[in-house]
Phi, psi and omega in degrees: 000302171317313175307302183300333175291331169294310189297312193304305189302328170291314178243006178310295191292316176311310178295326185279334183290319185293326186288321183291340181288318188290314175290334158323290167326316182279322177293315190288311186026273181243019199276073175299341188296355186266022191295328181308317183308294188316307168324301178288326167306314167310320172296324181288322163302313171307305179308317176288314164315306169305301189304306178311310178309324191280325194252001183301308182302317185283306175318304183293339175281339180289149180282344177300127177300320188293334182278332177284340171305302189302335171297306182291321179293329182284333184292313169309313189295307182305307174310314182286348174286301168322296171312313176291320190284310179295325171284350168287328175265359167299313184278346162300305181298329173306296189301320184281353175260154190253112174292142187071016167246172183312311192297340180310322183300338172282325172301318188296320185292331191275340170290313179299325163298327162302297177309319178315310188276000165271338185260106183292333171297313170307304177311304194293330187288323172275312183273323180296322170284353192226094175300340187278342181287324185289319178292338180280322175296323164310301192286340183287307189286326174288320185286303190311302176304312181283347182269352171265320190291310184316299183309334185286347176247017175110332187291134183294138184305314173312307177284329164309314174314306182295306180302325179303305182300314186294332183277327184287324189283312182301301194300343166294350184327299178309317176310309192298302173327301188278331180306305197259351163080035185272167180276159177300333175291318183291314187294328180282334178284310183294310177303319172308301182303318180300323183282331181295323189286319182298312173311309172303321171291334192272322176305305186300347194244018192289335180294353181261000185246127183291146190269039182305138025260008169303135183200162188269118177278313178207158185196134182196152164255159187210171186279319188208184192213141176213110192073024178072026167232139178287131176263135172074053182293137182264136170231131200062184191300165188244135163294128175322312196280331171280339168301302176292338176280337188240329175083175185221157175234122185266127193229128185226141180248120180258121168279145162206147174300147198301126171098359177269152181218111198219119177280137179235187188210149162240119183258116178269119177234148182232121175052053171077358189266130174286142183249317177206150157230133195260125165265123180257168176313146185280131169312134158245113184309154165117336169271116181318313164305352186085139178286114203279123179200161192200147179237141184253112166261119183236345171272098179250146182307187184282314175275112168247343170328155181106197183268120179250168172211155171238101171287128174266121172222165180291173171292329178276006171084021175261137201290113165300296191189173187214142169245135174243151166209161155230139189262131172229166182287000000 
């Protein structure tokens, strides 16, 4: 009995938090209208982070038990904020991720951090002795949330990516100011320059970041399109002769939030090699079923058999989704 009670004290809150997180995922899914909550979370997170960074050393050195309890309560509150932000981010990033592509790595990072923030014993064992892990939580939370929130007010995902990375690095200024004992003006200047480098790295690695909140609502290959709907969808392997005779259509519906306008492309590939790139109409957000568009392929290379794919990308090159089909003799 005592062992069960000890286990419950150690893991009970974490298990309840995990169950609550699953319910949160079910309720939110892609309900991005709740983004104002996340902005409030971010402001509170940064404020607590900045204040605790400045006073932690003095409070921990204090002999008063209440001072140490303040540090513990602040740490737990910050962990709870990380947990809430990451759970909010998982549905839009899940929808935007193309499994099997490079951008799945960022989703994996979000999942790992969310699980770590859920289970208190793990979080205390990993994060508390290693302040740099806490900075990773902070950077990913700020960057990931802004990268979703900014497109909701009409900022294109490519620009949102750069602004989010720059802001996340600058937000670390209180930690640098405290660690280096620099005055705020100097620390802010140095971090602004570092943030410019961070924004450049984010842009260079944009293929690794899902273009949230854009996502592929519907996709298929078909022989033709009528009234912006696919006709004669193709399932299974395609005969090379029929492909040359009839051509092929890649039909996609891209979900975007209301107010967002985003140019997209279809990149046709055979065995991983680019065959053609088709610039499509600018996606206009707001339609829950997705903005419908398509590209038609009629001119094929001499050799058409093999594995084909059509990547749906932003103009900046972030992968929204992928269609696959196979051509046989």
